[in-house]
Amino acid sequence: MLALGAGFTAFGWDDELGGSHPMAVMLLFHVVDDINEGVRHRWPAALAAVALLWGASRLTNTVLPGSLDAAWAATLATAVGVTLGLAVAATITRFPERRLRRPVKGQDPRFDGGTLGR
């Protein structure tokens, strides 16, 4: 998708569709797919991915030199945002799920099923 966005910009199709738009849509489709599949930690991952897409794209676009064409600057900035967004979404969704452990009778040697204080 990154190559497709660069191709749109290279061929001058950035007026109609923009090279950065297909890349951002790819990230949004990935986030929506994770939400639909019920991946663990999907909501924090979606929020972080979209926030990084927006923030990294704006920061990169600001830092890029003025010698670049505006379309290429936007495409490169969005490529950075999409890459970071996908990386953080993949990382967050792979965090282990935290579950509370409760002793079950017969599995915990300290639990004898009797009253407390014996």
Short mmCIF file of N, CA and C in Angstrom, two decimals:
data_model
loop_
_atom_site.label_atom_id
_atom_site.label_comp_id
_atom_site.label_asym_id
_atom_site.label_seq_id
_atom_site.Cartn_x
_atom_site.Cartn_y
_atom_site.Cartn_z
N MET A 1 0.82 -1.18 0.00
CA MET A 1 0.00 0.00 0.00
C MET A 1 0.87 1.25 0.00
N LEU A 2 2.01 1.17 0.67
CA LEU A 2 2.92 2.31 0.65
C LEU A 2 3.42 2.57 -0.77
N ALA A 3 3.71 1.50 -1.49
CA ALA A 3 4.17 1.64 -2.87
C ALA A 3 3.04 2.18 -3.76
N LEU A 4 1.82 1.77 -3.50
CA LEU A 4 0.70 2.26 -4.28
C LEU A 4 0.50 3.77 -4.06
N GLY A 5 0.63 4.21 -2.81
CA GLY A 5 0.53 5.64 -2.53
C GLY A 5 1.63 6.43 -3.21
N ALA A 6 2.85 5.88 -3.21
CA ALA A 6 3.96 6.55 -3.90
C ALA A 6 3.73 6.55 -5.41
N GLY A 7 3.14 5.47 -5.93
CA GLY A 7 2.83 5.42 -7.36
C GLY A 7 1.80 6.46 -7.76
N PHE A 8 0.77 6.64 -6.92
CA PHE A 8 -0.23 7.68 -7.21
C PHE A 8 0.42 9.05 -7.27
N THR A 9 1.34 9.29 -6.36
CA THR A 9 2.01 10.59 -6.35
C THR A 9 2.95 10.73 -7.54
N ALA A 10 3.66 9.66 -7.89
CA ALA A 10 4.60 9.71 -9.00
C ALA A 10 3.91 9.96 -10.33
N PHE A 11 2.73 9.36 -10.51
CA PHE A 11 2.01 9.54 -11.77
C PHE A 11 1.19 10.82 -11.80
N GLY A 12 1.22 11.57 -10.71
CA GLY A 12 0.49 12.83 -10.70
C GLY A 12 -0.98 12.69 -10.41
N TRP A 13 -1.39 11.58 -9.84
CA TRP A 13 -2.79 11.37 -9.51
C TRP A 13 -3.12 11.94 -8.14
N ASP A 14 -2.22 12.73 -7.59
CA ASP A 14 -2.44 13.26 -6.26
C ASP A 14 -3.51 14.34 -6.23
N ASP A 15 -3.89 14.88 -7.39
CA ASP A 15 -4.95 15.88 -7.42
C ASP A 15 -6.31 15.26 -7.11
N GLU A 16 -6.61 14.13 -7.74
CA GLU A 16 -7.92 13.50 -7.54
C GLU A 16 -7.98 12.69 -6.25
N LEU A 17 -7.05 11.77 -6.08
CA LEU A 17 -7.11 10.83 -4.98
C LEU A 17 -6.07 11.12 -3.91
N GLY A 18 -4.92 11.55 -4.31
CA GLY A 18 -3.85 11.83 -3.35
C GLY A 18 -3.12 10.56 -2.99
N GLY A 19 -1.80 10.62 -2.97
CA GLY A 19 -1.00 9.45 -2.62
C GLY A 19 -1.12 9.08 -1.16
N SER A 20 -1.44 10.06 -0.33
CA SER A 20 -1.50 9.79 1.11
C SER A 20 -2.83 9.17 1.52
N HIS A 21 -3.87 9.40 0.78
CA HIS A 21 -5.19 8.89 1.16
C HIS A 21 -5.28 7.36 1.14
N PRO A 22 -4.79 6.68 0.09
CA PRO A 22 -4.88 5.21 0.12
C PRO A 22 -4.09 4.59 1.27
N MET A 23 -2.98 5.20 1.63
CA MET A 23 -2.19 4.67 2.74
C MET A 23 -2.94 4.82 4.07
N ALA A 24 -3.57 5.96 4.27
CA ALA A 24 -4.32 6.17 5.50
C ALA A 24 -5.53 5.25 5.55
N VAL A 25 -6.17 5.02 4.42
CA VAL A 25 -7.31 4.11 4.37
C VAL A 25 -6.87 2.69 4.71
N MET A 26 -5.66 2.31 4.30
CA MET A 26 -5.14 0.98 4.63
C MET A 26 -5.04 0.80 6.14
N LEU A 27 -4.53 1.82 6.82
CA LEU A 27 -4.43 1.74 8.28
C LEU A 27 -5.82 1.66 8.91
N LEU A 28 -6.75 2.44 8.42
CA LEU A 28 -8.10 2.42 8.98
C LEU A 28 -8.79 1.08 8.74
N PHE A 29 -8.59 0.47 7.57
CA PHE A 29 -9.14 -0.87 7.31
C PHE A 29 -8.55 -1.90 8.26
N HIS A 30 -7.27 -1.78 8.53
CA HIS A 30 -6.61 -2.71 9.46
C HIS A 30 -7.20 -2.57 10.86
N VAL A 31 -7.40 -1.36 11.29
CA VAL A 31 -7.96 -1.11 12.63
C VAL A 31 -9.39 -1.63 12.72
N VAL A 32 -10.20 -1.37 11.71
CA VAL A 32 -11.59 -1.83 11.70
C VAL A 32 -11.63 -3.36 11.65
N ASP A 33 -10.72 -3.98 10.91
CA ASP A 33 -10.66 -5.44 10.85
C ASP A 33 -10.33 -6.03 12.22
N ASP A 34 -9.39 -5.43 12.93
CA ASP A 34 -9.08 -5.90 14.29
C ASP A 34 -10.28 -5.76 15.21
N ILE A 35 -11.00 -4.68 15.09
CA ILE A 35 -12.19 -4.47 15.93
C ILE A 35 -13.25 -5.51 15.61
N ASN A 36 -13.49 -5.78 14.34
CA ASN A 36 -14.49 -6.77 13.95
C ASN A 36 -14.12 -8.19 14.37
N GLU A 37 -12.84 -8.51 14.35
CA GLU A 37 -12.40 -9.86 14.74
C GLU A 37 -12.36 -10.05 16.24
N GLY A 38 -12.44 -9.00 16.99
CA GLY A 38 -12.42 -9.11 18.45
C GLY A 38 -11.03 -9.35 19.02
N VAL A 39 -10.02 -8.80 18.39
CA VAL A 39 -8.64 -8.95 18.86
C VAL A 39 -8.52 -8.30 20.24
N ARG A 40 -7.75 -8.91 21.13
CA ARG A 40 -7.61 -8.33 22.47
C ARG A 40 -6.90 -6.98 22.37
N HIS A 41 -7.26 -6.10 23.26
CA HIS A 41 -6.73 -4.74 23.34
C HIS A 41 -6.96 -3.97 22.04
N ARG A 42 -8.07 -4.25 21.36
CA ARG A 42 -8.31 -3.63 20.05
C ARG A 42 -8.60 -2.14 20.15
N TRP A 43 -9.32 -1.72 21.17
CA TRP A 43 -9.67 -0.30 21.26
C TRP A 43 -8.47 0.58 21.59
N PRO A 44 -7.63 0.21 22.56
CA PRO A 44 -6.43 1.03 22.77
C PRO A 44 -5.50 1.02 21.55
N ALA A 45 -5.43 -0.13 20.86
CA ALA A 45 -4.59 -0.21 19.67
C ALA A 45 -5.12 0.69 18.56
N ALA A 46 -6.44 0.71 18.39
CA ALA A 46 -7.04 1.56 17.36
C ALA A 46 -6.80 3.03 17.67
N LEU A 47 -7.00 3.40 18.90
CA LEU A 47 -6.80 4.79 19.30
C LEU A 47 -5.34 5.21 19.12
N ALA A 48 -4.42 4.36 19.54
CA ALA A 48 -3.00 4.68 19.40
C ALA A 48 -2.58 4.74 17.93
N ALA A 49 -3.09 3.84 17.11
CA ALA A 49 -2.72 3.82 15.69
C ALA A 49 -3.20 5.08 14.98
N VAL A 50 -4.43 5.47 15.22
CA VAL A 50 -4.96 6.67 14.55
C VAL A 50 -4.27 7.92 15.08
N ALA A 51 -3.99 7.95 16.39
CA ALA A 51 -3.29 9.10 16.95
C ALA A 51 -1.87 9.22 16.38
N LEU A 52 -1.19 8.08 16.24
CA LEU A 52 0.15 8.12 15.66
C LEU A 52 0.11 8.47 14.18
N LEU A 53 -0.88 7.98 13.46
CA LEU A 53 -1.03 8.37 12.05
C LEU A 53 -1.13 9.87 11.93
N TRP A 54 -2.00 10.46 12.72
CA TRP A 54 -2.22 11.89 12.65
C TRP A 54 -0.99 12.67 13.14
N GLY A 55 -0.49 12.31 14.32
CA GLY A 55 0.61 13.06 14.91
C GLY A 55 1.92 12.93 14.14
N ALA A 56 2.28 11.72 13.79
CA ALA A 56 3.54 11.51 13.07
C ALA A 56 3.49 12.12 11.68
N SER A 57 2.32 12.06 11.04
CA SER A 57 2.20 12.66 9.71
C SER A 57 2.36 14.18 9.78
N ARG A 58 1.72 14.78 10.77
CA ARG A 58 1.84 16.24 10.90
C ARG A 58 3.25 16.66 11.27
N LEU A 59 3.87 15.93 12.19
CA LEU A 59 5.24 16.25 12.60
C LEU A 59 6.21 16.07 11.45
N THR A 60 6.10 14.97 10.72
CA THR A 60 6.99 14.71 9.60
C THR A 60 6.79 15.73 8.50
N ASN A 61 5.56 16.10 8.23
CA ASN A 61 5.29 17.10 7.20
C ASN A 61 5.87 18.45 7.58
N THR A 62 5.90 18.76 8.86
CA THR A 62 6.48 20.01 9.33
C THR A 62 8.00 19.99 9.22
N VAL A 63 8.60 18.84 9.48
CA VAL A 63 10.07 18.73 9.50
C VAL A 63 10.66 18.61 8.10
N LEU A 64 9.90 18.09 7.14
CA LEU A 64 10.44 17.89 5.79
C LEU A 64 10.85 19.22 5.18
N PRO A 65 11.93 19.20 4.40
CA PRO A 65 12.41 20.47 3.81
C PRO A 65 11.43 21.01 2.77
N GLY A 66 11.52 22.30 2.56
CA GLY A 66 10.64 22.96 1.59
C GLY A 66 11.00 22.66 0.15
N SER A 67 12.13 21.98 -0.09
CA SER A 67 12.53 21.69 -1.46
C SER A 67 11.69 20.57 -2.08
N LEU A 68 10.97 19.82 -1.25
CA LEU A 68 10.11 18.75 -1.77
C LEU A 68 8.80 19.33 -2.29
N ASP A 69 8.25 18.69 -3.29
CA ASP A 69 6.92 19.03 -3.78
C ASP A 69 5.92 18.75 -2.67
N ALA A 70 4.86 19.51 -2.60
CA ALA A 70 3.87 19.35 -1.52
C ALA A 70 3.24 17.96 -1.53
N ALA A 71 3.00 17.40 -2.73
CA ALA A 71 2.41 16.07 -2.82
C ALA A 71 3.36 15.01 -2.29
N TRP A 72 4.65 15.12 -2.62
CA TRP A 72 5.62 14.16 -2.11
C TRP A 72 5.81 14.30 -0.61
N ALA A 73 5.80 15.52 -0.12
CA ALA A 73 5.94 15.74 1.33
C ALA A 73 4.76 15.09 2.07
N ALA A 74 3.54 15.26 1.55
CA ALA A 74 2.37 14.66 2.18
C ALA A 74 2.42 13.14 2.11
N THR A 75 2.88 12.60 0.98
CA THR A 75 2.98 11.15 0.83
C THR A 75 4.01 10.56 1.79
N LEU A 76 5.17 11.19 1.88
CA LEU A 76 6.20 10.70 2.81
C LEU A 76 5.76 10.83 4.26
N ALA A 77 5.12 11.92 4.58
CA ALA A 77 4.65 12.11 5.95
C ALA A 77 3.59 11.07 6.32
N THR A 78 2.69 10.79 5.40
CA THR A 78 1.67 9.78 5.67
C THR A 78 2.28 8.39 5.74
N ALA A 79 3.29 8.12 4.93
CA ALA A 79 3.97 6.82 4.98
C ALA A 79 4.60 6.61 6.35
N VAL A 80 5.19 7.64 6.92
CA VAL A 80 5.78 7.53 8.26
C VAL A 80 4.67 7.28 9.29
N GLY A 81 3.57 8.03 9.19
CA GLY A 81 2.46 7.87 10.13
C GLY A 81 1.82 6.50 10.05
N VAL A 82 1.64 5.99 8.84
CA VAL A 82 1.02 4.67 8.66
C VAL A 82 1.94 3.58 9.19
N THR A 83 3.22 3.68 8.91
CA THR A 83 4.17 2.68 9.38
C THR A 83 4.21 2.63 10.90
N LEU A 84 4.28 3.79 11.54
CA LEU A 84 4.28 3.83 13.00
C LEU A 84 2.94 3.37 13.57
N GLY A 85 1.85 3.75 12.92
CA GLY A 85 0.52 3.33 13.39
C GLY A 85 0.34 1.82 13.33
N LEU A 86 0.77 1.20 12.23
CA LEU A 86 0.68 -0.25 12.11
C LEU A 86 1.59 -0.95 13.13
N ALA A 87 2.76 -0.40 13.35
CA ALA A 87 3.68 -1.01 14.31
C ALA A 87 3.13 -0.95 15.73
N VAL A 88 2.58 0.18 16.12
CA VAL A 88 2.05 0.29 17.48
C VAL A 88 0.78 -0.54 17.64
N ALA A 89 -0.05 -0.62 16.62
CA ALA A 89 -1.25 -1.46 16.71
C ALA A 89 -0.88 -2.93 16.85
N ALA A 90 0.11 -3.37 16.09
CA ALA A 90 0.56 -4.76 16.19
C ALA A 90 1.16 -5.05 17.55
N THR A 91 1.88 -4.10 18.10
CA THR A 91 2.50 -4.29 19.41
C THR A 91 1.46 -4.36 20.51
N ILE A 92 0.52 -3.44 20.50
CA ILE A 92 -0.49 -3.38 21.56
C ILE A 92 -1.40 -4.61 21.53
N THR A 93 -1.77 -5.07 20.36
CA THR A 93 -2.67 -6.23 20.30
C THR A 93 -1.97 -7.53 20.69
N ARG A 94 -0.68 -7.52 20.83
CA ARG A 94 0.03 -8.72 21.25
C ARG A 94 0.41 -8.72 22.72
N PHE A 95 0.00 -7.67 23.45
CA PHE A 95 0.21 -7.67 24.90
C PHE A 95 -0.60 -8.81 25.50
N PRO A 96 -0.07 -9.48 26.52
CA PRO A 96 -0.85 -10.55 27.14
C PRO A 96 -2.06 -9.98 27.87
N GLU A 97 -3.10 -10.78 27.91
CA GLU A 97 -4.32 -10.36 28.59
C GLU A 97 -4.17 -10.65 30.07
N ARG A 98 -4.52 -9.70 30.88
CA ARG A 98 -4.38 -9.84 32.32
C ARG A 98 -5.68 -10.41 32.89
N ARG A 99 -5.56 -11.49 33.62
CA ARG A 99 -6.73 -12.12 34.23
C ARG A 99 -6.48 -12.29 35.72
N LEU A 100 -7.52 -12.10 36.49
CA LEU A 100 -7.41 -12.32 37.92
C LEU A 100 -7.43 -13.80 38.20
N ARG A 101 -6.58 -14.22 39.10
CA ARG A 101 -6.52 -15.65 39.46
C ARG A 101 -7.18 -15.83 40.81
N ARG A 102 -8.06 -16.79 40.86
CA ARG A 102 -8.73 -17.12 42.11
C ARG A 102 -8.43 -18.58 42.43
N PRO A 103 -8.12 -18.86 43.67
CA PRO A 103 -7.83 -20.25 44.01
C PRO A 103 -9.08 -21.11 43.90
N VAL A 104 -8.91 -22.28 43.35
CA VAL A 104 -10.00 -23.25 43.21
C VAL A 104 -9.74 -24.37 44.20
N LYS A 105 -10.80 -24.86 44.82
CA LYS A 105 -10.66 -25.91 45.82
C LYS A 105 -9.93 -27.11 45.21
N GLY A 106 -8.90 -27.55 45.91
CA GLY A 106 -8.15 -28.68 45.44
C GLY A 106 -6.91 -28.31 44.64
N GLN A 107 -6.80 -27.06 44.19
CA GLN A 107 -5.63 -26.67 43.41
C GLN A 107 -4.65 -25.83 44.22
N ASP A 108 -5.12 -25.16 45.25
CA ASP A 108 -4.25 -24.33 46.08
C ASP A 108 -4.05 -25.05 47.41
N PRO A 109 -2.80 -25.37 47.77
CA PRO A 109 -2.58 -26.11 49.01
C PRO A 109 -2.98 -25.32 50.26
N ARG A 110 -3.06 -24.01 50.16
CA ARG A 110 -3.45 -23.21 51.32
C ARG A 110 -4.96 -23.18 51.51
N PHE A 111 -5.69 -23.58 50.49
CA PHE A 111 -7.15 -23.54 50.54
C PHE A 111 -7.67 -24.93 50.89
N ASP A 112 -8.25 -25.05 52.08
CA ASP A 112 -8.74 -26.38 52.48
C ASP A 112 -10.26 -26.47 52.45
N GLY A 113 -10.93 -25.41 52.04
CA GLY A 113 -12.37 -25.44 51.94
C GLY A 113 -13.08 -25.24 53.25
N GLY A 114 -12.34 -25.09 54.30
CA GLY A 114 -12.95 -24.90 55.63
C GLY A 114 -13.15 -23.43 55.93
N THR A 115 -13.36 -23.15 57.19
CA THR A 115 -13.57 -21.78 57.62
C THR A 115 -12.23 -21.09 57.79
N LEU A 116 -12.31 -19.79 57.80
CA LEU A 116 -11.10 -19.00 57.99
C LEU A 116 -10.67 -19.06 59.45
N GLY A 117 -9.41 -18.95 59.70
CA GLY A 117 -8.89 -18.86 61.04
C GLY A 117 -8.60 -20.19 61.70
N ARG A 118 -8.63 -21.26 61.00
CA ARG A 118 -8.31 -22.57 61.56
C ARG A 118 -6.87 -22.71 61.78
#
